[in-house]
Short mmCIF file of C-alpha atoms and ligand atoms in Angstrom, two decimals:
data_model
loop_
_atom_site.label_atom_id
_atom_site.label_comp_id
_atom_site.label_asym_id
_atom_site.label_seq_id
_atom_site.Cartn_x
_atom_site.Cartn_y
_atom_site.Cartn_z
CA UNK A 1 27.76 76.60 61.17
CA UNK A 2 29.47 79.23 59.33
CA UNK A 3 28.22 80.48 56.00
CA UNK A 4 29.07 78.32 53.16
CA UNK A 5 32.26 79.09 50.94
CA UNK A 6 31.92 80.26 47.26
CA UNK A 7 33.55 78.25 44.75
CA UNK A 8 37.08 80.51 44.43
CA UNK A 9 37.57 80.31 48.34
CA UNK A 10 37.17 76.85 48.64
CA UNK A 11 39.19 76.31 45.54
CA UNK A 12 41.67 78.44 47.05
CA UNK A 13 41.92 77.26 50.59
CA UNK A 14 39.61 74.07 51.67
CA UNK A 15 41.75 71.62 53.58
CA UNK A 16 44.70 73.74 52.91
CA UNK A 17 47.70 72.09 55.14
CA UNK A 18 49.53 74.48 57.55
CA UNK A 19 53.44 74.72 56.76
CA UNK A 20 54.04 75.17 60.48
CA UNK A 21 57.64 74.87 60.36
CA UNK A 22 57.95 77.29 57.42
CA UNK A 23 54.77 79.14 57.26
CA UNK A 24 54.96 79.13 53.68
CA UNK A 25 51.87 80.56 51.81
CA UNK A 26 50.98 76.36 50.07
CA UNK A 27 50.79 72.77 51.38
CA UNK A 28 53.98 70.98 52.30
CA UNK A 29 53.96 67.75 50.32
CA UNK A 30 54.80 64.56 52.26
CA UNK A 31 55.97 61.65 50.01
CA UNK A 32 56.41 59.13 52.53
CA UNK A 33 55.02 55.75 52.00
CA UNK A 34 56.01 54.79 55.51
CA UNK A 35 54.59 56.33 58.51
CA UNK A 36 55.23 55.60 62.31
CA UNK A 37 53.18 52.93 63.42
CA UNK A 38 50.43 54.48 66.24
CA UNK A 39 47.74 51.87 66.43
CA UNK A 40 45.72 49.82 64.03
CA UNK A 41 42.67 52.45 63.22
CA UNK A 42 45.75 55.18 62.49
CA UNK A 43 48.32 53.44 60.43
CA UNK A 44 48.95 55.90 57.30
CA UNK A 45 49.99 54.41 54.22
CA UNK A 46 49.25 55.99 50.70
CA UNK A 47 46.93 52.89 49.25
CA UNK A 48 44.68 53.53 52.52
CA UNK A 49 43.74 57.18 51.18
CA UNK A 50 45.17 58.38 54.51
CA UNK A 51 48.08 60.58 53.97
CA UNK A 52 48.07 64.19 54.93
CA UNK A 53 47.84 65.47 51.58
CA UNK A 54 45.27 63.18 49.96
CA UNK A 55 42.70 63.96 53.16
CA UNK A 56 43.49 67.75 52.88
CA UNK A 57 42.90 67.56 48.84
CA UNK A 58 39.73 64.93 50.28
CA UNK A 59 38.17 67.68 51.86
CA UNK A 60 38.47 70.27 49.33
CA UNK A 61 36.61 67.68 46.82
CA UNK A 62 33.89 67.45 49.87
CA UNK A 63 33.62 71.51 49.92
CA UNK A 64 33.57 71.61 46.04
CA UNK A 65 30.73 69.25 45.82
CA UNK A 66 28.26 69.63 49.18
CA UNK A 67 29.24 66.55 50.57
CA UNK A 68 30.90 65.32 53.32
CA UNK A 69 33.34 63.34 52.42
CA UNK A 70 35.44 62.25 49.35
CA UNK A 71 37.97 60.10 47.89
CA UNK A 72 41.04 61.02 45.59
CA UNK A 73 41.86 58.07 43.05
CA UNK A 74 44.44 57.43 40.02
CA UNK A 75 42.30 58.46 37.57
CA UNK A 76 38.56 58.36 37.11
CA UNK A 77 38.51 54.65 35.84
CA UNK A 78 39.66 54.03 39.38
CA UNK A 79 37.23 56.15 41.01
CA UNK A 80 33.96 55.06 38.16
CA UNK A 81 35.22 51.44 38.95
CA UNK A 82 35.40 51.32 42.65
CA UNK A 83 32.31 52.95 43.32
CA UNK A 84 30.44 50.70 41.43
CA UNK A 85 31.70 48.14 42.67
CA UNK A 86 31.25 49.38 46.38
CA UNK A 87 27.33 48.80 45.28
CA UNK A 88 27.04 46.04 43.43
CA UNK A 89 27.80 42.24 43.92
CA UNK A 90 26.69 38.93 42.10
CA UNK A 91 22.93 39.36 41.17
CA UNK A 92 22.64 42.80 41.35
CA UNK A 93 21.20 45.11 38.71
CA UNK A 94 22.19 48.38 37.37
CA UNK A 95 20.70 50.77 35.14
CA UNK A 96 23.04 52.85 33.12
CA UNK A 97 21.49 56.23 30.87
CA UNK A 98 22.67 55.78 27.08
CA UNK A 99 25.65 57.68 25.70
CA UNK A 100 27.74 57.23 28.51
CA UNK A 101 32.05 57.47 28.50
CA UNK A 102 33.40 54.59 26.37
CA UNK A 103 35.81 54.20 29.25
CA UNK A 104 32.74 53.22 31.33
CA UNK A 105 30.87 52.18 29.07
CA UNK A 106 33.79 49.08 28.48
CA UNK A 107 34.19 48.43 31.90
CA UNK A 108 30.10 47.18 32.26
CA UNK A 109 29.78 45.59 28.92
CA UNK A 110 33.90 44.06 29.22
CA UNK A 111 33.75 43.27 32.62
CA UNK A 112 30.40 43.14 34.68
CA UNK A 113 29.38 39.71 33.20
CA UNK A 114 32.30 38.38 34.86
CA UNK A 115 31.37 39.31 38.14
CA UNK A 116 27.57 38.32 37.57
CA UNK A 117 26.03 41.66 37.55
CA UNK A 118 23.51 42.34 35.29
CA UNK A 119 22.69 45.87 33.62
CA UNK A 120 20.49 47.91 31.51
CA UNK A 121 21.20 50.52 28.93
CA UNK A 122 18.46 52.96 28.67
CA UNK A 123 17.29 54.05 25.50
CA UNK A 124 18.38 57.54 25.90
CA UNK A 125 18.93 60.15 28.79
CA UNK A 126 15.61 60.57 30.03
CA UNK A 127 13.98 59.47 33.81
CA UNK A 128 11.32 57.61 32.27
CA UNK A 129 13.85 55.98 30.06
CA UNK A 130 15.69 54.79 33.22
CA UNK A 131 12.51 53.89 35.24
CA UNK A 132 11.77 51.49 32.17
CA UNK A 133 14.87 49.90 33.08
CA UNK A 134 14.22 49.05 36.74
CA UNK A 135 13.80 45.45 37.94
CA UNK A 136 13.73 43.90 41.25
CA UNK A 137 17.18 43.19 41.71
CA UNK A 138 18.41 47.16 40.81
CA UNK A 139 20.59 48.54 43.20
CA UNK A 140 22.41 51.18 41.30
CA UNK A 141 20.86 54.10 38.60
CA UNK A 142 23.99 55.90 36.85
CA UNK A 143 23.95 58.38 34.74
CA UNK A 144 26.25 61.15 32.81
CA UNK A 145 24.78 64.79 32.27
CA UNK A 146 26.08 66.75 30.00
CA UNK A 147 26.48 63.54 28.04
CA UNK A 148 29.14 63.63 25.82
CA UNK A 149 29.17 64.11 22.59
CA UNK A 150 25.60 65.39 22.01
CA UNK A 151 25.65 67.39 25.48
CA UNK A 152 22.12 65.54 26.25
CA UNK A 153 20.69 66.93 29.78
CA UNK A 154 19.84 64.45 32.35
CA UNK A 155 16.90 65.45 35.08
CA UNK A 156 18.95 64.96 38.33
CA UNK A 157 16.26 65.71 40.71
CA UNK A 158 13.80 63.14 38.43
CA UNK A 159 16.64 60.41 38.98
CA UNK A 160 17.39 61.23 43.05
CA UNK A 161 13.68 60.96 42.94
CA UNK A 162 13.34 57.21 41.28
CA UNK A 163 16.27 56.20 43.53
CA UNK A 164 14.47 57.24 46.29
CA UNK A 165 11.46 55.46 45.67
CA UNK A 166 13.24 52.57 44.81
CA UNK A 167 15.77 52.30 47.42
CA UNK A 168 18.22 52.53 44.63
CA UNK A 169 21.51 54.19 44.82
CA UNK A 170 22.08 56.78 42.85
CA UNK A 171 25.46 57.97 41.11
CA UNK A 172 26.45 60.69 38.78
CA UNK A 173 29.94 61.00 36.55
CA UNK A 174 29.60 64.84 36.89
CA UNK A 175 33.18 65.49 34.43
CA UNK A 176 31.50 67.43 32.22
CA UNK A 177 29.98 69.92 34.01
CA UNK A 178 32.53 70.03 36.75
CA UNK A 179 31.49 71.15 40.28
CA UNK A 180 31.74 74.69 39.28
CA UNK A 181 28.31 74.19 36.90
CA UNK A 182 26.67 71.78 38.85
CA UNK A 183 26.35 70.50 41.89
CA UNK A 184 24.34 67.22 41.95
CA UNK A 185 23.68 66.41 45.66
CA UNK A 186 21.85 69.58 45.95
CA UNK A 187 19.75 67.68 43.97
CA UNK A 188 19.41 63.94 45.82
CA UNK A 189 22.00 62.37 43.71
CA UNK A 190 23.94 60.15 46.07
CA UNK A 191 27.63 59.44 44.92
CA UNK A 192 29.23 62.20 42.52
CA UNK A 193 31.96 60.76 40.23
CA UNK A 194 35.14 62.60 38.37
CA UNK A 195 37.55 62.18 36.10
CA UNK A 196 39.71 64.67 37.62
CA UNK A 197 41.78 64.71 34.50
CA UNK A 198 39.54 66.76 32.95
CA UNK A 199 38.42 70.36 34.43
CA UNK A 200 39.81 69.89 38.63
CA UNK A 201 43.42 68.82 36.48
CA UNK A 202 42.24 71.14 33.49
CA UNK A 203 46.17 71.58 32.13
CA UNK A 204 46.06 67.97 30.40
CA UNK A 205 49.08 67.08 32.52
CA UNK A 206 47.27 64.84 35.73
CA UNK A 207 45.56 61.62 35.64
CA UNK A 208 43.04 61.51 38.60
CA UNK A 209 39.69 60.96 39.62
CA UNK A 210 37.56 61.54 42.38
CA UNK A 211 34.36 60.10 44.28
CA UNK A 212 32.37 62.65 47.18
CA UNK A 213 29.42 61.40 48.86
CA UNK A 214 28.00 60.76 52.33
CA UNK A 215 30.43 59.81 55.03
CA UNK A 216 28.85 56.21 55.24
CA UNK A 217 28.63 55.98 51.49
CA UNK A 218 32.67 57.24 51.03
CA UNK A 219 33.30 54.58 54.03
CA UNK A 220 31.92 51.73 52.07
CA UNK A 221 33.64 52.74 49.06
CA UNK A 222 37.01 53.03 50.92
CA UNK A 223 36.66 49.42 52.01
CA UNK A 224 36.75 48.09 48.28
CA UNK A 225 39.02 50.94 47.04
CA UNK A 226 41.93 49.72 49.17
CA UNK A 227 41.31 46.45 48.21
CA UNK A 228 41.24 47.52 44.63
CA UNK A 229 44.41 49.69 45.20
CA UNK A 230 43.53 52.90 43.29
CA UNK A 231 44.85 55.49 45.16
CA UNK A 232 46.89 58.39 43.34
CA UNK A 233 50.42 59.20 44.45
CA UNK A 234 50.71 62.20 47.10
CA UNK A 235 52.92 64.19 44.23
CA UNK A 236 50.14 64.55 42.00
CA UNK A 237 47.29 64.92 44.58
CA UNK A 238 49.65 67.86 45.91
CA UNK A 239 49.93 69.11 41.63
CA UNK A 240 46.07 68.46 41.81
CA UNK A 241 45.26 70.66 44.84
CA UNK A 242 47.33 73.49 43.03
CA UNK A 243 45.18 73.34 39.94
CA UNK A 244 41.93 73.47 41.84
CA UNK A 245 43.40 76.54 43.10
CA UNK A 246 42.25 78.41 39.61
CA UNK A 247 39.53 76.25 38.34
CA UNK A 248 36.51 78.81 39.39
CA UNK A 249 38.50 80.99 37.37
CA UNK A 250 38.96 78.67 34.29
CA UNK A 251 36.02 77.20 33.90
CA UNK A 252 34.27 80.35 33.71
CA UNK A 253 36.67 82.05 31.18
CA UNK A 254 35.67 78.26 29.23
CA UNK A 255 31.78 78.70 30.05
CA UNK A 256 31.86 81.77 28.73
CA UNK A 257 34.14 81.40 25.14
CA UNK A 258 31.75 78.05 25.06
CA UNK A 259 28.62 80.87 24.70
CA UNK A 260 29.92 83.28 22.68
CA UNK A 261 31.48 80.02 20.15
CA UNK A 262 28.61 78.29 20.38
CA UNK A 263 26.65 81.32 19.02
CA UNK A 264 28.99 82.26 16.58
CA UNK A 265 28.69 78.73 14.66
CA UNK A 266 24.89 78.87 15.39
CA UNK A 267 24.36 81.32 12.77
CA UNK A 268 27.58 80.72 10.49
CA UNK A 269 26.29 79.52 7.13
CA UNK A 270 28.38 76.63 6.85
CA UNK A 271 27.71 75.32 9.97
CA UNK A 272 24.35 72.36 10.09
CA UNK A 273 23.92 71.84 13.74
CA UNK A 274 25.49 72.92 17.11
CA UNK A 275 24.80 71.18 20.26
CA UNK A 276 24.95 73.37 23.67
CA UNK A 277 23.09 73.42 26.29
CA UNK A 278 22.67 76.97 26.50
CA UNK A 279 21.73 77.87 23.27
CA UNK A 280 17.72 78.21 23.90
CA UNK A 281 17.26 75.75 20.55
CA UNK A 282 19.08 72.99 22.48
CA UNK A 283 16.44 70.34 23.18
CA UNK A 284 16.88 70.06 27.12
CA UNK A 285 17.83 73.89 27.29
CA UNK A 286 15.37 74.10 29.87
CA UNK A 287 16.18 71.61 32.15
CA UNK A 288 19.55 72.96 31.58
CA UNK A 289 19.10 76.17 33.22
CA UNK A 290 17.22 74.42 35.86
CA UNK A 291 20.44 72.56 37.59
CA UNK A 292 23.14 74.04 35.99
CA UNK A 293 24.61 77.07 37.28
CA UNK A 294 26.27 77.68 33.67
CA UNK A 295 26.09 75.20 30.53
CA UNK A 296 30.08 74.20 30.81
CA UNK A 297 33.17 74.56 27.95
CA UNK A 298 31.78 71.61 25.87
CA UNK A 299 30.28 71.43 22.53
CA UNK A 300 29.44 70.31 19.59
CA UNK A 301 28.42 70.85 15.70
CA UNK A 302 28.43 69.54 12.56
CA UNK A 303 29.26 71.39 9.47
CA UNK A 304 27.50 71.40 6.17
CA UNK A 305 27.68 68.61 3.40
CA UNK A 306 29.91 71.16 1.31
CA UNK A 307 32.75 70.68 3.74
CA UNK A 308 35.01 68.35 4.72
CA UNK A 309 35.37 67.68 8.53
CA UNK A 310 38.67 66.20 8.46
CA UNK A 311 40.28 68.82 6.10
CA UNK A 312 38.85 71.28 8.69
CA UNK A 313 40.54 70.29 11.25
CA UNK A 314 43.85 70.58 9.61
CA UNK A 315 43.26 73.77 8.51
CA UNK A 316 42.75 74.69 12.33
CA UNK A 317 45.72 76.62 13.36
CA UNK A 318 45.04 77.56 17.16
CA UNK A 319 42.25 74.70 17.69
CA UNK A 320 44.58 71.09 18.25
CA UNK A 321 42.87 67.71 17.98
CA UNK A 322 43.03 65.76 20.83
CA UNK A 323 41.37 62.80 22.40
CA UNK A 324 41.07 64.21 26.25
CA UNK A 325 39.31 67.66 26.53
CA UNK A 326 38.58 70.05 29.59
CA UNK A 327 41.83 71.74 29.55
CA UNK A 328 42.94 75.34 28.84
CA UNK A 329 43.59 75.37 25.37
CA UNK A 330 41.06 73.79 23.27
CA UNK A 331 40.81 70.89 21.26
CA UNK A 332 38.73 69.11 18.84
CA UNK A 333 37.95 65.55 17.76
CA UNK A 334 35.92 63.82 15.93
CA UNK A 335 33.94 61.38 17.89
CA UNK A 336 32.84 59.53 14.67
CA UNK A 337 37.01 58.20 13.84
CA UNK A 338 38.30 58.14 17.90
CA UNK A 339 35.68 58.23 20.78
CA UNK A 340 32.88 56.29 19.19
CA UNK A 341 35.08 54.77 16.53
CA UNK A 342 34.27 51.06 17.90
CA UNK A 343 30.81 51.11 17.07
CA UNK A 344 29.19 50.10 13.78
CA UNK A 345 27.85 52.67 11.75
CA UNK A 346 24.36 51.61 12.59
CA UNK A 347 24.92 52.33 16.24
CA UNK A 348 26.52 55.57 15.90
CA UNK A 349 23.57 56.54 13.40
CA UNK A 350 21.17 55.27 16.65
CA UNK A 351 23.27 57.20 19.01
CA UNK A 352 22.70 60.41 16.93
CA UNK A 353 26.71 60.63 16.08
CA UNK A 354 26.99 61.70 12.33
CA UNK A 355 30.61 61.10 10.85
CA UNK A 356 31.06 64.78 10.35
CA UNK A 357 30.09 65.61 14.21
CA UNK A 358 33.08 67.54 16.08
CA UNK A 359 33.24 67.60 19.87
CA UNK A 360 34.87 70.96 20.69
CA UNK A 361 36.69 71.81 24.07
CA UNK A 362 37.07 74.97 24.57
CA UNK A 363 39.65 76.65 26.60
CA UNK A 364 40.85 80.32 28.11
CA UNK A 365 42.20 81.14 24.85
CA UNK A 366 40.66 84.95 23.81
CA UNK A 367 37.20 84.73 21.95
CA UNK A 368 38.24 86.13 18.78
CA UNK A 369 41.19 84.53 18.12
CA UNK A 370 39.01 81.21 18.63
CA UNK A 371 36.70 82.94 16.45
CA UNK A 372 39.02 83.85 13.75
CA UNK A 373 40.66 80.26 14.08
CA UNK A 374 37.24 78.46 12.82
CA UNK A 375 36.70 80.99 10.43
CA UNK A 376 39.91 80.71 8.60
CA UNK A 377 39.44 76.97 8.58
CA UNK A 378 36.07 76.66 7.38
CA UNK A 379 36.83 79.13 4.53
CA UNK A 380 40.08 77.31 3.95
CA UNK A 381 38.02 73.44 4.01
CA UNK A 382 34.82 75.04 1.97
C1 PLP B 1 37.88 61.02 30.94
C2 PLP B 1 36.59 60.62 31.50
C3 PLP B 1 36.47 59.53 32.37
C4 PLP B 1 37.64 58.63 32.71
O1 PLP B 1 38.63 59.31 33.38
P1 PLP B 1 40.19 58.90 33.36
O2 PLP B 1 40.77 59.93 34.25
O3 PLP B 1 40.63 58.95 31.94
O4 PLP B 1 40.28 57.52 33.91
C5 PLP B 1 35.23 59.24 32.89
N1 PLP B 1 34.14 59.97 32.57
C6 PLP B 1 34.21 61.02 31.74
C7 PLP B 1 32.98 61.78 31.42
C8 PLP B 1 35.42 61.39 31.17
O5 PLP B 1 35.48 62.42 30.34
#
C-alpha cells in the first residue's frame, strides 16, 4: 500500500471524479435522480447514497478519518440519528457521556422511549463515569470530546477499551475537533460521527453530516439510512467536497487564533475563567495533548462579576453572535440564554454552565484584530 496521504492532499484530491469529457481541473456534478436501470445490486438513485458524487465525497470522508468507508447525510441529525439507530433496537441499552449536543441530546430523551430503548447519562465525561453506566443489555457507549461548552476531554482509547471488553459498540460525534485534530479510530473508537455543518462545511452556508466507520459497520448503517431517507442532495455534497478542499488550511489558521485568544483572555484582568484545552491549566490538558493533534477553534470564558455579558456582546464589533459555530468568521453565544437555555437553572449550575459563560468560535479572521475586537468591548461593557 502506498504511503498514507496528509490531511491537505486528501482534502484536496481523495475520490476526486475525473471530468473525462472536459478534463476540467474539479468534479463534474451529476444531478440526476434517475439513472439507467443495470441490475438490482447497481440501481443508482440519490436516497441509496449511490450517486457518483456522494461515493467520491464518501471516500474522501473515509481518507479524512482512517476508515474505510463512510456515509454523507442531510445534516448531522441525520447521520447522529441513523447510526444509532443502526445499533440499537427494543431493549437495548446505551450509555451516553454528559454534556452532549442538545440536538442529540433531544433526540434520546424525546424520542428513544418510544422505540423502547433505554439509556444512561453519565455523570460527567470520564471512562469510569461511563463504565458506571454499563448494564447487561448495553450495546452502544457514545460520547462527544471536546464537549461543548466547557471543552471537557474524553479518554478515547479508555472508551475503545470498555467497548472492547464489553462487546459494546463504540461511537464518537467528533464535530468539534474535526478530523484535522483528531482522529478517533486510531484510537479503537468504532463509528465517527459529524455534523458536517460545522468545520468540513466551515462557511455556515451547508447543512450536512457524515458517519465513517468499518465497511461492515457503514453497511449496516446504510440499510437503516435508506430506510430513514437522510441522504443530502448531490448539489451540496458537490459544494461540500469544495469546502473540504481548504479545511487543513482553515482549521489551522482557527487552531491557532484559538491559542493565541485563548491566552490573551487568560491573563486579561477582566476575564474569570477560560476553558481550552490547550491552555496547560485546562483540567484534561493532558489527555488533550495525548489524542489531539491540536486543541481545535473552540472556546470558552467567563468574564468578571463587574461586567455584563450581554452588553459585551453588543459592544463586539468584528465578533457576531450566532447559534452555529465552526465557520470562518467567528461568533459568540451565550450558552446560558440559547444552547442550554431549556434547562433549569439548577441543571445548568450541575452542568458547570454559569449565565455569564460565552462559547467563542473562532475563525481565520487576523489575531489582532480579534484581539482588539474583545478589548474594545470589554472596556466598552466594564
Ligand atoms: C451542530 C452539531 C450537531 C448537529 O448537526 P446538524 O448538522 O445541525 O444536524 C451534532 N453534534 C454537534 C457537536 C454539533 O455541533
Amino acid at each position: 500500500m502506498s504511503r498514507p496521504k496528509g490531511i491537505n492532499t486528501i482534502c484536496t484530491h481523495v475520490g476526486e471524479l475525473e471530468d473525462r469529457e472536459f478534463k476540467g481541473a474539479v468534479s463534474p456534478l451529476y444531478m440526476s435522480t434517475s439513472y439507467a436501470f443495470e441490475d438490482v445490486e447497481t440501481k443508482r438513485y440519490p436516497r441509496y447514497f449511490n450517486t457518483p458524487n456522494q461515493v467520491a465525497l464518501a471516500k474522501k470522508m473515509a481518507a479524512l478519518e482512517h476508515g474505510e468507508a463512510s456515509l454523507i447525510f442531510g445534516s448531522g441529525m441525520a447521520a447522529v440519528s441513523t447510526s444509532l439507530m443502526a445499533f440499537l433496537r427494543s431493549g437495548d441499552h446505551v450509555v451516553f457521556q454528559d454534556s452532549l449536543y442538545g440536538g442529540t441530546s433531544n433526540l434520546v430523551t424525546e424520542e428513544f422511549e418510544k422505540f423502547g430503548i433505554e439509556y444512561s447519562f453519565a455523570k460527567d465525561a470520564k471512562a469510569e463515569s461511563l463504565k458506571a453506566e454499563i448494564k447487561p443489555n448495553t450495546k452502544v457507549i457514545y460520547i462527544e470530546t471536546p464537549s461543548n461548552p466547557l471543552l471537557r476531554i474524553t479518554d478515547m482509547r479508555a472508551v475503545a477499551q470498555l467497548a472492547n471488553e464489553n462487546a459494546l459498540v463504540s461511537m464518537i460525534d467528533n464535530t468539534f475537533a474535526s478530523p484535522v485534530n483528531q482522529n478517533p479510530i486510531d484510537f479503537g473508537i468504532d463509528v465517527v460521527i459529524h455534523s458536517a455543518t460545522k468545520y468540513m462545511g466551515g462557511h455556515s452556508d451547508i447543512l450536512a453530516g457524515t458517519v465513517i466507520s468499518s465497511e461492515e459497520y457503514i453497511n449496516r448503517i446504510f440499510h437503516m439510512a435508506k430506510n430513514f431517507g437522510g441522504s443530502l442532495s448531490d448539489y451540496t455534497v458537490w459544494l461540500l467536497e469544495r469546502s473540504l478542499k481548504t479545511m487543513g488550511l482553515r482549521v489551522k489558521a482557527q487552531n491557532e487564533n484559538a491559542m493565541k485568544l485563548a491566552e490573551f483572555l487568560n491573563s486579561h484582568p477582566d476575564v474569570a475563567n477560560v476553558y481550552y484545552p490547550g491552555l496547560k491549566d485546562h483540567p484534561d490538558h493532558e489527555l488533550a495533548t495525548g489524542q489531539m493533534k491540536a486543541y481545535g477553534g473552540m472556546l470558552s470564558f467567563e468574564l468578571k462579576e463587574n461586567i455584563n455579558a450581554s452588553e459585551f456582546m453588543k459592544a463586539l464589533k468584528l465578533i457576531k453572535p450566532s447559534m452555529s459555530l465552526a465557520g470562518v468568521e467567528s461568533t459568540i453565544l451565550l450558552p446560558s440564554k440559547t444552547s442550554h437555555g431549556l434547562l433549569s437553572p439548577e441543571e445548568r449550575e450541575k452542568q458547570g454552565i454559569k449565565d455569564n459563560l460565552l462559547r467563542f468560535s473562532v475563525g481565520i479572521e487576523e489575531t489582532e484584530d480579534l484581539i482588539e475586537d474583545l478589548e474594545r468591548a470589554i472596556k466598552k461593557s466594564n
